[in-house]
Structures are given as C-alpha cells and as structure tokens.
Amino acid sequence: MAKLVIDPITRIEGHLRIEAVVERGRVKEAWSSGTMFRGVEIILKGRDPRDAWVFTQRFCGVCTTVHALTSVRAVENALNITIPDNARIIRNIIDGAQHIQDHVIHFYHLHALDWVDVVSALKADPGETAALAQSISSWPKSSANYFKTVQNRVKTFVESGQLGLFANGYWGHPAYKLPPEANLLGVAHYLEALDWQREFIKIHALLGGKNPHLQTYLVGGMAIPVDPNSQIAINAQRIAQMKQWAAMARDFVEQVYIPDLLAIASFYKDWASIGGGLGNYLTYGDFPRKTIDRPEEFWIPRGVVLNKNLGAPPSVMEQERVTEYVAHSWYTYADGDDKGKHPWQGETSPRYTGPKPPYEFLDTNGKYSWLKAPRYNDTPMEVGPLARMIVSYAAGHPDVRATVNGVLQKLGVGPEALFSTLGRVAARGIETLLMTRELDRWIDELAANMARGDLSIHNGERWRPETWPREAEGWGFMEAPRGALGHWVRIKNGKIENYQAVVPSTWNGSPRDARGQPGAYEASLVDTPVADPEQPLEILRTIHSFDPCIACAVHVFNGNGRELTRIQVV
Amino acid sequence: MADAINLEEALYHRGVTRRQFLKFCGLMASVLALPPRYAGTIASSLQAAPRLPLVWLEFQDCAGNTESFLRASNPTVSQIVLDLLSVNYHETIMAPAGKQAEQSLEETVKNHPKGYLAVVEGAIPMGEDGVYCTIAGRAAKDIVREVCGNALATIAVGACAWDGGLPAAAPNPTSAVGVKDAVPGITLINMPGCPMNIVNLTGVIVHYLTFKDLPATDQMGRPLFAYGQLIHNYCPRRGHFDAGRFVEEWGDTGHRLGWCLYKMGCKGPQALSNCPSVGWNDATSWPIGSSHGCVGCMSPHFWDTRTPFYERLPNVEGFGIEATADQVGLGVVAGVTAAFAAHGIISAVRGAARPIAKHESPSDQQSGERRDSPSRGSNGP
Ligand code: SF4
C-alpha cells in the first residue's frame, strides 16, 4: 500500500510530519520528520553565557521555563557555581508548576480530542453525565444544570455552522468509544481546564514576572528577592498566595484530571497493548533536595531501564555516553555522517538534501528530518513522564510505586500495561498528582528558610566574567515535562564557544541513526491499528501520547567556528 | 458567515452579567487609551458583531504567543474561540490534523476572500527556497503569501513575526524575516514582544470589531496604544532612578526593596511598551515587577540591539552619561561608605546625598528607542 502522510501533526508545539506505510489495517513502518529549523545554537556563539538562558528559553514557548533552567545549570556547572538554597527551592517550585500546568493542558487540550468525540456530547443526557461525574469525583461543579449549560453552549456553537477549531475533526470515527455522557464530561472539563491553567500559572508570573517566558533566572541563582519585610519581594502574603495556587492545583488534579483519566482509560484498555515502542527508558533526574551535585537525593531519580525490565534497579546514567547521529538528518559531519558525536565534541552543519517544496513525500531512505538522532550507548531511548515513572518504579521510589500500583489496580491491568500508549497517558497523570503534593512542600520549605532569616537568592562570586577561567565546559540537565533535557556549553574568554541542546523531543522524535535504528515515535507506531487511512486518528493517539514539542528539537551548532554560508534574502 | 450569536448573549449563557460585560468594555477602552465614554460604543459594536473568521499561522516559532493567547482572561480564550471569533485554523489547538487541517485553512481562504483575519506567529525563512520551514510539504514563505495576501488584515504577533526575531538574530542562519518583508504591501499590524501581551492583541481585535478599522500605529506598524510609551517613563521604580537608588548586587537590600535595576542592565529606558500599566497574566506581575531588568523584547532586533542583557545602557536621559550613576555615589559618599557598608545600604546614602536628577521625558518617545547600542553587528536583512 502507498505511504500515508500526516502533515501537519496538529495539537503539538512545532512542525512534525509523519509518513507511514499501512498494511492490512496496521502500521508496518513509520518515519518521523521535524520540518522546521532555526539554528539557535549558531546564534548563541560568541554571546555572553549569562544571557544564554534568555535565548534558549525560546527553544520552546510551551514548556517555557525548562530551557532557561537547563541553561543556567549548564553555565553554573561550567563555572563551578553553587546556588543558594532559596534559589534551588524557587526553581523547584517554578519547575514543578510547569509540569503540573503543562500536563493538564496536554491531557485536555492537546490529547483529549483523540479520545473524546465533541459532536457526540450533544446527544448526552446532562443528568446522566452529572451522575457519572458524581460517581467518580466529589468535584462540586458536577450538577446536571452545569452540564446542561455546557451542552447548550456547544449546541449554539455547532448550530452556528462555524465550527472553528473543531471543524473537520474525526467526529464519528469508529475508534471513538466513549458514551455521549462521558464525551460531554470531557468537553466540559476541556473548557474548565482552559480557565484553570490560566489561573494556576499565575504562580509563574509571580515568581518570574510573566508566563510564558519567565524573566527572573540568573546564573548563580534567581532575581526574585525573598524578604518578609518588603512589599515587592516574596513575603508572607505571597507565600500564602502560592499556597492557594498549590491547593487549587491539587484539587483540580485530584478531583478532575485523575478521575477523568481513569474514566476515559477504562473505555480504551485495548490501548494498554498498543504503542509501546522501544522499551528503553532514560532519565537524568531532577528536583534537587540538596544540591545539584547529588542526584542520588533528587526527587526524580537518574537512571536507565532497558528492555522493559522493571525487576532490577535502573542502571547508572553517565552523560558522557550521549551521542548524536546525523545519518538520516539534514546535517553533515566533516569526518563522515555515520559517526555519533558527544555534544562537547559535536560538529554540525545543516545541509538540506530533501525534496524542493512543494513536495508530496520525503526520501525516507536518505535524510528526512531536521531532528538529529540522539543515542545513549548507541541505543535509542524513550524519555518523558513514562520514563520517569518507570525509572522511579524500578528504583523503588515509594510514592511512585504506591501510586502506579494503585492506578494499575483501578484499571485492572498489570505492570506490562505501562509499556504502551495508555501507559504514557497514565504515567503523565500519576506524575502530575505526585507533583502537586511536592509543590506544596517546596513552598513550605521556602517559608521555613525565610523564617530562619535566610534571604539569600544569588551567589554573585562569579557573576563578573573577570572571575571566570579562560576556558570551561559544563553540562546542564533537567527533567522537562517531555523528558530528559541536556544543554552542553563551552565557554572561552568569557564568551560562548559552543552550545548544544539535546532535548526530549529529539530523543523521542528522532529519525533513524547510522545503524538504521528507529526513534521512539517511529518504533511506537509499528503495529498501530488504522481503521481508516483517510482519518488516521489512531496514529495521532500514539504520537500525542508522547506530547511532542518540536521547535526545541531542531537546532544546530557549528563546532568549527566557521560562519555558515548565508543566503541572500531577496 | 453571519450568525445570530453575539458576545453579550453568549456570555450571558455562561452566567456573565451585563455589568461584567460592560466592565470588560470599559477595560478595553482604557487599554486602547480611549476616553471612558467609548465603553458604550465598544459594547454596542460587540453586541452586533458576527463571528469573524481568523486563522493563526505558525512558522519559525516557539508557540510562545500561542501560550500567551491561552492565558487570555478578558475575554477568556474559550470565549474568544467559542463566542467572539471563529478560529478556523490554529495548529497548536485545532482538532483536525494533516489533510483535514489543511482543508480548514483552504476553506477559510477560499470562502472568505478579504474576509478573515490572519495572525502570524514566528519568522519566515527565505533561505534555500524555504526548506527551513515547511508545512504539508509547502514552504512557509509560500503559505504566508497566499494566506496573508487574501486576508482582511494580518496581525504579526511576537518579535519573530515582526522583524524575524530570534531566528533572524546574527548571523541569521536561515535568512529569516518578519511578515512585513515576506509579504510586502498587505494590511499589517505588528505586535512585537517575546511574546506579545494578549491584552494588546485583544485590544486590536476589539478595536477592529468596534470601529471596523485597525488602531493607529507608529512608523513601524505597532499600535500606539500599546507601544507609544517608554517603560522607563512610567516604571514604578522611576522614583528610585531619579533619587539614585540602584540595585548593586542581586539580592542586596536595594534589590529586596525594589530599587532601580538600571545598573543590572535594565533596558526600560529604551523600551516602548505598556507592560507597566497592563502587566502580565491578568496583571499579576511583569518582569521589572518581579525584580529582573527589562530585556527590551518589544524593541527592533532586540536579540542583537539589547544584548548583553546585563550590561547597562549608556546615555540614559535623566542623568546624562553612564558614568553618572557611579559618580552619584562614589564622590559624595566616599567618607561614609565604610560606616554603612556593613548595612548594605550604600545606595540609599548615595541617593540621599545627591541632588535630584532633572527628570525630563524625551520629547520624541521613539528617540529613546532608537539609540541602539548593538554589541554585535546584526546581519539580519
Ligand atoms: S532603569 Fe528600568 S527599573 Fe530603573 S526606572 Fe528605568 S525602567 Fe524602571
């Protein structure tokens, strides 16, 4: 059968294209391509390393804080800077809030429409929707009247004939399994979650001045001051405000997100054996409890799990084993495109060899993506919430174990169900739930420091470039909502000499490497059922379960210091 | 395309009262710098407005402006999407994908010639025939020409869509440009910022629905209501600047008390924006409000002209030359420095000991912005 193309993959950040061969109703082979490139790492060369986080934050406007944090960590690592405890906690709060908000938006606004049929919701009996809602949660809004109002609103909207964002969706597709009442519940919470995320993320605005693209990071700490006696700093009143937002997050996640996830998943249990993919999982670990140098004390542990092995502790992760391949990516290496390169040794130049636009198909035997192919020990890896929950589970993390087991039990599936599209969706929810509890603890931790009179937020010993070594190199990392994120920086004479980011969606969305090994999206799509190739809803389900974020996945730096040829603009 | 729904009615169905609706209209009048009596005009226009089709294109972007849009609170994003406009295409949030998504775009362009708004987010790479950004196999530069060429008007949101933004920062590896250079000659309004503030985009749309016309702009196509004032001129820390009270180190007493961030690299004296008055995220805060300097993200080619971010601007009006900020303290206070150093309040003394600087607003607001101090050459187009 001919190749199927989905481009654009929507409800993601960035530009992603999937080509797939479907035979007898199942995907036989798939290729994932990032179709946009900006060259931020070239742009970073020669700049002030203290500015890098402002630039790299724009890798992505969705997980808007993660590249900023990774960047300051990379520079701090290079310059050997230890940040004050308050800065560590404030960063954890910002980061934790990012995970919570991002996961909720993903579930309701980027992923739910793959499982929830908006049009079917019009047929629901609002009274029965209320009964369903009340049976799974104590959320106070769940009255028949409330669901009736939502239904009317959607009805008026549909009857207007202008369906806007919802026009041309796959409504009525046979793969939709929810009864109308559950669909109405999903639609109501889609709208509610829009309001919720906007309120909750004000915690970022408070700590960072604005969201998206916060503006209070600093190499050496944070710029948001802490002082109980100041009106403009984090004081008792702001701590109280943050506690309120944290409570708001916990309520929504416990009473809306998790019950919805369980309810929807219970209709789609067949997806617990679809979309597993690589079975190899990597985490760098994050949320330092003390210092960044002690990953064994991180809230999310660092490690690698291979071949779906939950029975043994994860193996040790060493960043030196990360390499990137360009065998099927539109870049070239001076000494041959078949070698993998560690980011510090990395050398990359863009060289497009694809078809001239407009084009119908890519040459998937040759180079076919702006994403490189990162590998760990030459092995492709999946990163993200599922990787984090699997590594934590294997490491014996008590909270993760208890919650994962609880969810599996409620769904009536075994641990092997984790290695699937549904597993990815469930892992994200479980992580969000655990994170809401941590968030509250971090705010208390900050308040306790303040009460002790610890107001330090920045270590300025090495703020001025005169205090830096002539040459330095560093690695910054974090667990972004979408997975293990690393920035590698080399500093020379006070300026950035090299900058390289290996991001979660490059791991997951990678094209094949020199040995022909597919990336996580490509592997997970194999065997996915496709009822109607004209409406490939099932492919969207598996791809969306990774929460792709592509803009930050396409990047390049030029290790030789050569200026790339510039093309004259007409 | 017209239908019976209007915003007020739609809001009413959601429990939004007439009073709240009028309050929103009043807020919009103030954001748009219109006299309060215009609230009534806005209200009656919105009541009568059909849902205008809108398509939102994304090219070399990070979706930061989309995220800003998702934070909309007056009206909320669900009100915009369901009640105020007909958002027919928006890759990040639309239901269909692939062919069906393309169909939504085609239908809008074909069925509503010169009858829809186009919003563009992200730069457009012109290099190598457009291979650096393709959607559905088509080059961004071709899509933007077709879609914006047929639109009623185009709104370029964010720094990238305005002047190429981050992708166009030196050495501009993909020859990225903004909409004004990719599709010259169209009806275009620019809303720079990294990202743009959703309050301002709402203002432009409300202005359009009310007056059937785009708001007045400066010579760079930016609406004056949002980009007509230097931050420095109405920054709440301005009193500290004038009195010579500066943050000297991150986390020092001055920093904790909200003194001026000029010495830490604040670009407010060169940034035209209404950030101080409208704030971010429902006016929760804004960058200077959270104690980091302004990075000038609404200024032309700010990635090249406002960096390094932590280096102070020379020649700021108010006290003349750069050296003055230091001299303010050093000369006068030398004798008492030792005594006060332990208390970390050196700048306070400086401020007190110093004659108040003559505070003059630059007569031409733009002049503040034009004094660029590029640290690296901008090779952008
Ligand atoms: S320099 Fe910055 S912080 Fe100081 S008054 Fe001007 S805008 Fe405000």
PDB file of C-alpha atoms in Angstrom, chain A residues 214-441:
ATOM      1  CA  LEU A 214       9.709  33.915  32.648  1.00  0.00           C
ATOM      2  CA  GLN A 215      12.330  36.532  33.283  1.00  0.00           C
ATOM      3  CA  THR A 216      13.943  36.052  36.697  1.00  0.00           C
ATOM      4  CA  TYR A 217      16.575  33.384  36.170  1.00  0.00           C
ATOM      5  CA  LEU A 218      20.199  34.278  36.826  1.00  0.00           C
ATOM      6  CA  VAL A 219      23.425  32.381  36.506  1.00  0.00           C
ATOM      7  CA  GLY A 220      24.137  31.903  40.217  1.00  0.00           C
ATOM      8  CA  GLY A 221      20.552  31.967  41.478  1.00  0.00           C
ATOM      9  CA  MET A 222      17.331  33.867  40.946  1.00  0.00           C
ATOM     10  CA  ALA A 223      16.402  37.535  40.558  1.00  0.00           C
ATOM     11  CA  ILE A 224      13.165  37.336  42.530  1.00  0.00           C
ATOM     12  CA  PRO A 225      14.013  38.544  46.034  1.00  0.00           C
ATOM     13  CA  VAL A 226      12.894  36.967  49.278  1.00  0.00           C
ATOM     14  CA  ASP A 227      12.207  39.297  52.197  1.00  0.00           C
ATOM     15  CA  PRO A 228       9.380  39.160  54.745  1.00  0.00           C
ATOM     16  CA  ASN A 229       9.687  42.914  55.294  1.00  0.00           C
ATOM     17  CA  SER A 230       9.420  44.013  51.682  1.00  0.00           C
ATOM     18  CA  GLN A 231       6.317  44.739  49.669  1.00  0.00           C
ATOM     19  CA  ILE A 232       7.911  43.768  46.351  1.00  0.00           C
ATOM     20  CA  ALA A 233       9.736  40.571  47.404  1.00  0.00           C
ATOM     21  CA  ILE A 234       8.408  37.125  48.219  1.00  0.00           C
ATOM     22  CA  ASN A 235       6.898  37.815  51.629  1.00  0.00           C
ATOM     23  CA  ALA A 236       4.346  36.127  53.850  1.00  0.00           C
ATOM     24  CA  GLN A 237       1.468  37.335  51.734  1.00  0.00           C
ATOM     25  CA  ARG A 238       2.990  35.896  48.558  1.00  0.00           C
ATOM     26  CA  ILE A 239       3.743  32.609  50.282  1.00  0.00           C
ATOM     27  CA  ALA A 240       0.065  32.447  51.236  1.00  0.00           C
ATOM     28  CA  GLN A 241      -0.928  33.216  47.655  1.00  0.00           C
ATOM     29  CA  MET A 242       1.335  30.428  46.374  1.00  0.00           C
ATOM     30  CA  LYS A 243      -0.138  28.014  48.902  1.00  0.00           C
ATOM     31  CA  GLN A 244      -3.554  28.846  47.486  1.00  0.00           C
ATOM     32  CA  TRP A 245      -2.429  28.120  43.942  1.00  0.00           C
ATOM     33  CA  ALA A 246      -0.855  24.871  45.080  1.00  0.00           C
ATOM     34  CA  ALA A 247      -4.145  23.877  46.732  1.00  0.00           C
ATOM     35  CA  MET A 248      -6.001  24.823  43.565  1.00  0.00           C
ATOM     36  CA  ALA A 249      -3.674  22.549  41.595  1.00  0.00           C
ATOM     37  CA  ARG A 250      -4.155  19.668  43.995  1.00  0.00           C
ATOM     38  CA  ASP A 251      -7.940  19.992  43.962  1.00  0.00           C
ATOM     39  CA  PHE A 252      -8.174  20.081  40.193  1.00  0.00           C
ATOM     40  CA  VAL A 253      -5.742  17.240  39.637  1.00  0.00           C
ATOM     41  CA  GLU A 254      -7.246  15.003  42.330  1.00  0.00           C
ATOM     42  CA  GLN A 255     -10.880  15.746  41.586  1.00  0.00           C
ATOM     43  CA  VAL A 256     -10.945  16.361  37.839  1.00  0.00           C
ATOM     44  CA  TYR A 257      -7.840  15.251  35.935  1.00  0.00           C
ATOM     45  CA  ILE A 258      -7.215  11.880  37.597  1.00  0.00           C
ATOM     46  CA  PRO A 259     -10.890  10.787  37.742  1.00  0.00           C
ATOM     47  CA  ASP A 260     -11.319  11.792  34.070  1.00  0.00           C
ATOM     48  CA  LEU A 261      -8.156   9.953  33.116  1.00  0.00           C
ATOM     49  CA  LEU A 262      -9.291   6.790  34.848  1.00  0.00           C
ATOM     50  CA  ALA A 263     -12.802   7.043  33.439  1.00  0.00           C
ATOM     51  CA  ILE A 264     -11.630   7.596  29.872  1.00  0.00           C
ATOM     52  CA  ALA A 265      -8.881   4.965  30.115  1.00  0.00           C
ATOM     53  CA  SER A 266     -11.361   2.355  31.289  1.00  0.00           C
ATOM     54  CA  PHE A 267     -13.064   2.580  27.868  1.00  0.00           C
ATOM     55  CA  TYR A 268      -9.777   2.303  25.988  1.00  0.00           C
ATOM     56  CA  LYS A 269      -7.996  -0.574  27.700  1.00  0.00           C
ATOM     57  CA  ASP A 270      -7.061  -2.046  24.328  1.00  0.00           C
ATOM     58  CA  TRP A 271      -4.563   0.824  24.140  1.00  0.00           C
ATOM     59  CA  ALA A 272      -2.640  -0.768  27.011  1.00  0.00           C
ATOM     60  CA  SER A 273      -1.098  -3.107  24.469  1.00  0.00           C
ATOM     61  CA  ILE A 274      -0.596  -0.644  21.591  1.00  0.00           C
ATOM     62  CA  GLY A 275       2.176   1.851  21.032  1.00  0.00           C
ATOM     63  CA  GLY A 276       4.851   0.504  23.414  1.00  0.00           C
ATOM     64  CA  GLY A 277       7.780   1.110  21.116  1.00  0.00           C
ATOM     65  CA  LEU A 278      11.394   0.933  22.218  1.00  0.00           C
ATOM     66  CA  GLY A 279      11.073  -0.346  25.779  1.00  0.00           C
ATOM     67  CA  ASN A 280      14.264   1.557  26.763  1.00  0.00           C
ATOM     68  CA  TYR A 281      13.889   4.476  29.158  1.00  0.00           C
ATOM     69  CA  LEU A 282      16.286   7.235  30.179  1.00  0.00           C
ATOM     70  CA  THR A 283      16.100   9.905  32.900  1.00  0.00           C
ATOM     71  CA  TYR A 284      18.637  12.483  34.040  1.00  0.00           C
ATOM     72  CA  GLY A 285      16.727  13.013  37.277  1.00  0.00           C
ATOM     73  CA  ASP A 286      15.608  16.320  38.763  1.00  0.00           C
ATOM     74  CA  PHE A 287      14.213  18.320  41.671  1.00  0.00           C
ATOM     75  CA  PRO A 288      17.323  18.535  43.852  1.00  0.00           C
ATOM     76  CA  ARG A 289      16.605  18.089  47.540  1.00  0.00           C
ATOM     77  CA  LYS A 290      20.018  19.466  48.472  1.00  0.00           C
ATOM     78  CA  THR A 291      22.487  20.344  45.760  1.00  0.00           C
ATOM     79  CA  ILE A 292      22.551  19.656  42.069  1.00  0.00           C
ATOM     80  CA  ASP A 293      25.655  17.517  42.557  1.00  0.00           C
ATOM     81  CA  ARG A 294      23.810  14.828  44.462  1.00  0.00           C
ATOM     82  CA  PRO A 295      21.478  13.096  42.017  1.00  0.00           C
ATOM     83  CA  GLU A 296      21.029  10.231  44.483  1.00  0.00           C
ATOM     84  CA  GLU A 297      18.931  12.660  46.563  1.00  0.00           C
ATOM     85  CA  PHE A 298      16.812  14.001  43.691  1.00  0.00           C
ATOM     86  CA  TRP A 299      13.068  13.600  43.927  1.00  0.00           C
ATOM     87  CA  ILE A 300      13.049  12.037  40.422  1.00  0.00           C
ATOM     88  CA  PRO A 301      15.971   9.599  40.243  1.00  0.00           C
ATOM     89  CA  ARG A 302      18.533   9.351  37.463  1.00  0.00           C
ATOM     90  CA  GLY A 303      18.925   6.107  35.547  1.00  0.00           C
ATOM     91  CA  VAL A 304      18.375   3.843  32.578  1.00  0.00           C
ATOM     92  CA  VAL A 305      15.939   0.931  32.231  1.00  0.00           C
ATOM     93  CA  LEU A 306      16.465  -1.358  29.253  1.00  0.00           C
ATOM     94  CA  ASN A 307      14.137  -3.913  27.664  1.00  0.00           C
ATOM     95  CA  LYS A 308      11.155  -3.086  29.887  1.00  0.00           C
ATOM     96  CA  ASN A 309      12.959  -4.561  32.875  1.00  0.00           C
ATOM     97  CA  LEU A 310      11.102  -3.437  35.988  1.00  0.00           C
ATOM     98  CA  GLY A 311      12.612  -6.206  38.087  1.00  0.00           C
ATOM     99  CA  ALA A 312      16.077  -4.728  38.677  1.00  0.00           C
ATOM    100  CA  PRO A 313      17.260  -1.304  39.837  1.00  0.00           C
ATOM    101  CA  PRO A 314      17.919   1.092  36.929  1.00  0.00           C
ATOM    102  CA  SER A 315      21.483   1.214  35.662  1.00  0.00           C
ATOM    103  CA  VAL A 316      23.649   4.278  36.174  1.00  0.00           C
ATOM    104  CA  MET A 317      23.305   7.087  33.638  1.00  0.00           C
ATOM    105  CA  GLU A 318      26.500   8.839  32.526  1.00  0.00           C
ATOM    106  CA  GLN A 319      26.127  11.890  30.324  1.00  0.00           C
ATOM    107  CA  GLU A 320      29.396  11.057  28.502  1.00  0.00           C
ATOM    108  CA  ARG A 321      27.553   8.223  26.760  1.00  0.00           C
ATOM    109  CA  VAL A 322      25.139  10.559  24.973  1.00  0.00           C
ATOM    110  CA  THR A 323      25.880  10.989  21.278  1.00  0.00           C
ATOM    111  CA  GLU A 324      24.016  12.369  18.294  1.00  0.00           C
ATOM    112  CA  TYR A 325      23.808  10.917  14.792  1.00  0.00           C
ATOM    113  CA  VAL A 326      23.023  12.702  11.552  1.00  0.00           C
ATOM    114  CA  ALA A 327      22.905   9.740   9.155  1.00  0.00           C
ATOM    115  CA  HIS A 328      19.252  10.495   8.341  1.00  0.00           C
ATOM    116  CA  SER A 329      19.177  14.159   9.375  1.00  0.00           C
ATOM    117  CA  TRP A 330      19.766  17.200   7.201  1.00  0.00           C
ATOM    118  CA  TYR A 331      23.213  17.879   8.662  1.00  0.00           C
ATOM    119  CA  THR A 332      26.670  16.726   7.813  1.00  0.00           C
ATOM    120  CA  TYR A 333      29.780  15.783   9.839  1.00  0.00           C
ATOM    121  CA  ALA A 334      33.225  16.599   8.443  1.00  0.00           C
ATOM    122  CA  ASP A 335      34.538  13.092   9.080  1.00  0.00           C
ATOM    123  CA  GLY A 336      31.528  11.195   7.782  1.00  0.00           C
ATOM    124  CA  ASP A 337      27.845  11.127   8.690  1.00  0.00           C
ATOM    125  CA  ASP A 338      27.950   7.624  10.180  1.00  0.00           C
ATOM    126  CA  LYS A 339      29.667   8.554  13.456  1.00  0.00           C
ATOM    127  CA  GLY A 340      27.937   9.595  16.652  1.00  0.00           C
ATOM    128  CA  LYS A 341      29.273  12.674  18.423  1.00  0.00           C
ATOM    129  CA  HIS A 342      29.098  13.702  22.052  1.00  0.00           C
ATOM    130  CA  PRO A 343      27.719  17.253  22.324  1.00  0.00           C
ATOM    131  CA  TRP A 344      31.019  18.657  23.620  1.00  0.00           C
ATOM    132  CA  GLN A 345      32.823  17.253  20.583  1.00  0.00           C
ATOM    133  CA  GLY A 346      29.860  17.883  18.354  1.00  0.00           C
ATOM    134  CA  GLU A 347      30.309  19.406  14.950  1.00  0.00           C
ATOM    135  CA  THR A 348      27.305  20.078  12.813  1.00  0.00           C
ATOM    136  CA  SER A 349      26.387  21.900   9.657  1.00  0.00           C
ATOM    137  CA  PRO A 350      22.915  21.976   8.130  1.00  0.00           C
ATOM    138  CA  ARG A 351      22.729  20.518   4.655  1.00  0.00           C
ATOM    139  CA  TYR A 352      19.296  20.054   3.204  1.00  0.00           C
ATOM    140  CA  THR A 353      19.043  17.184   0.742  1.00  0.00           C
ATOM    141  CA  GLY A 354      15.275  16.722   0.798  1.00  0.00           C
ATOM    142  CA  PRO A 355      12.827  17.451  -1.992  1.00  0.00           C
ATOM    143  CA  LYS A 356      12.249  21.026  -3.072  1.00  0.00           C
ATOM    144  CA  PRO A 357       8.945  22.372  -1.710  1.00  0.00           C
ATOM    145  CA  PRO A 358       6.168  21.898  -2.511  1.00  0.00           C
ATOM    146  CA  TYR A 359       6.693  18.157  -2.104  1.00  0.00           C
ATOM    147  CA  GLU A 360       4.475  15.153  -1.574  1.00  0.00           C
ATOM    148  CA  PHE A 361       6.816  12.648   0.055  1.00  0.00           C
ATOM    149  CA  LEU A 362      10.213  12.690   1.712  1.00  0.00           C
ATOM    150  CA  ASP A 363      13.030  10.378   0.729  1.00  0.00           C
ATOM    151  CA  THR A 364      12.882   8.235   3.847  1.00  0.00           C
ATOM    152  CA  ASN A 365      15.761   6.049   2.651  1.00  0.00           C
ATOM    153  CA  GLY A 366      18.034   9.048   2.782  1.00  0.00           C
ATOM    154  CA  LYS A 367      17.972  12.059   5.082  1.00  0.00           C
ATOM    155  CA  TYR A 368      14.495  13.124   6.066  1.00  0.00           C
ATOM    156  CA  SER A 369      14.409  15.315   9.203  1.00  0.00           C
ATOM    157  CA  TRP A 370      15.769  18.448  10.865  1.00  0.00           C
ATOM    158  CA  LEU A 371      15.958  16.416  14.081  1.00  0.00           C
ATOM    159  CA  LYS A 372      19.212  14.671  14.878  1.00  0.00           C
ATOM    160  CA  ALA A 373      19.228  11.177  16.355  1.00  0.00           C
ATOM    161  CA  PRO A 374      20.477  11.113  19.977  1.00  0.00           C
ATOM    162  CA  ARG A 375      21.507   7.738  21.310  1.00  0.00           C
ATOM    163  CA  TYR A 376      22.644   6.506  24.725  1.00  0.00           C
ATOM    164  CA  ASN A 377      25.395   3.942  24.436  1.00  0.00           C
ATOM    165  CA  ASP A 378      24.362   3.741  20.787  1.00  0.00           C
ATOM    166  CA  THR A 379      20.862   2.672  21.841  1.00  0.00           C
ATOM    167  CA  PRO A 380      17.677   4.645  21.121  1.00  0.00           C
ATOM    168  CA  MET A 381      15.786   5.700  24.254  1.00  0.00           C
ATOM    169  CA  GLU A 382      12.347   6.928  25.206  1.00  0.00           C
ATOM    170  CA  VAL A 383      12.246   9.878  27.604  1.00  0.00           C
ATOM    171  CA  GLY A 384       9.324  11.602  29.330  1.00  0.00           C
ATOM    172  CA  PRO A 385       6.836  11.006  32.143  1.00  0.00           C
ATOM    173  CA  LEU A 386       6.646   7.291  31.365  1.00  0.00           C
ATOM    174  CA  ALA A 387      10.455   7.006  31.502  1.00  0.00           C
ATOM    175  CA  ARG A 388      10.447   8.891  34.803  1.00  0.00           C
ATOM    176  CA  MET A 389       7.766   6.711  36.342  1.00  0.00           C
ATOM    177  CA  ILE A 390       9.446   3.528  35.088  1.00  0.00           C
ATOM    178  CA  VAL A 391      12.921   4.507  36.309  1.00  0.00           C
ATOM    179  CA  SER A 392      11.434   5.652  39.646  1.00  0.00           C
ATOM    180  CA  TYR A 393       9.394   2.471  39.913  1.00  0.00           C
ATOM    181  CA  ALA A 394      12.408   0.287  39.199  1.00  0.00           C
ATOM    182  CA  ALA A 395      14.427   2.330  41.707  1.00  0.00           C
ATOM    183  CA  GLY A 396      11.822   1.580  44.382  1.00  0.00           C
ATOM    184  CA  HIS A 397      10.552   5.167  44.798  1.00  0.00           C
ATOM    185  CA  PRO A 398       7.853   4.597  47.462  1.00  0.00           C
ATOM    186  CA  ASP A 399       5.350   7.296  46.321  1.00  0.00           C
ATOM    187  CA  VAL A 400       5.680   6.330  42.671  1.00  0.00           C
ATOM    188  CA  ARG A 401       5.341   2.616  43.406  1.00  0.00           C
ATOM    189  CA  ALA A 402       2.247   3.078  45.526  1.00  0.00           C
ATOM    190  CA  THR A 403       0.524   5.407  43.059  1.00  0.00           C
ATOM    191  CA  VAL A 404       1.413   3.414  39.946  1.00  0.00           C
ATOM    192  CA  ASN A 405       0.211   0.191  41.573  1.00  0.00           C
ATOM    193  CA  GLY A 406      -2.991   1.911  42.678  1.00  0.00           C
ATOM    194  CA  VAL A 407      -3.775   3.171  39.182  1.00  0.00           C
ATOM    195  CA  LEU A 408      -2.985  -0.170  37.529  1.00  0.00           C
ATOM    196  CA  GLN A 409      -5.217  -1.894  40.023  1.00  0.00           C
ATOM    197  CA  LYS A 410      -8.104   0.516  39.396  1.00  0.00           C
ATOM    198  CA  LEU A 411      -7.818  -0.108  35.676  1.00  0.00           C
ATOM    199  CA  GLY A 412      -7.485  -3.848  36.222  1.00  0.00           C
ATOM    200  CA  VAL A 413      -4.259  -4.166  34.243  1.00  0.00           C
ATOM    201  CA  GLY A 414      -0.778  -5.413  35.126  1.00  0.00           C
ATOM    202  CA  PRO A 415       2.563  -3.557  35.111  1.00  0.00           C
ATOM    203  CA  GLU A 416       3.190  -4.601  31.477  1.00  0.00           C
ATOM    204  CA  ALA A 417       0.371  -2.187  30.551  1.00  0.00           C
ATOM    205  CA  LEU A 418       2.780   0.654  31.312  1.00  0.00           C
ATOM    206  CA  PHE A 419       4.689  -0.037  28.106  1.00  0.00           C
ATOM    207  CA  SER A 420       2.022   1.382  25.821  1.00  0.00           C
ATOM    208  CA  THR A 421       0.210   4.459  24.567  1.00  0.00           C
ATOM    209  CA  LEU A 422      -2.161   4.214  27.520  1.00  0.00           C
ATOM    210  CA  GLY A 423       0.809   3.757  29.868  1.00  0.00           C
ATOM    211  CA  ARG A 424       2.257   7.048  28.667  1.00  0.00           C
ATOM    212  CA  VAL A 425      -1.033   8.842  29.336  1.00  0.00           C
ATOM    213  CA  ALA A 426      -1.382   7.279  32.768  1.00  0.00           C
ATOM    214  CA  ALA A 427       2.238   7.990  33.748  1.00  0.00           C
ATOM    215  CA  ARG A 428       1.752  11.676  32.975  1.00  0.00           C
ATOM    216  CA  GLY A 429      -1.294  11.809  35.226  1.00  0.00           C
ATOM    217  CA  ILE A 430       0.425   9.945  38.050  1.00  0.00           C
ATOM    218  CA  GLU A 431       3.393  12.288  37.885  1.00  0.00           C
ATOM    219  CA  THR A 432       1.107  15.325  37.985  1.00  0.00           C
ATOM    220  CA  LEU A 433      -0.663  14.007  41.058  1.00  0.00           C
ATOM    221  CA  LEU A 434       2.620  13.383  42.908  1.00  0.00           C
ATOM    222  CA  MET A 435       3.971  16.747  41.809  1.00  0.00           C
ATOM    223  CA  THR A 436       1.047  18.695  43.283  1.00  0.00           C
ATOM    224  CA  ARG A 437       1.998  17.287  46.688  1.00  0.00           C
ATOM    225  CA  GLU A 438       5.668  18.152  46.268  1.00  0.00           C
ATOM    226  CA  LEU A 439       4.805  21.681  45.156  1.00  0.00           C
ATOM    227  CA  ASP A 440       3.115  22.359  48.459  1.00  0.00           C
ATOM    228  CA  ARG A 441       6.137  21.013  50.362  1.00  0.00           C
TER     229      ARG A 441
END
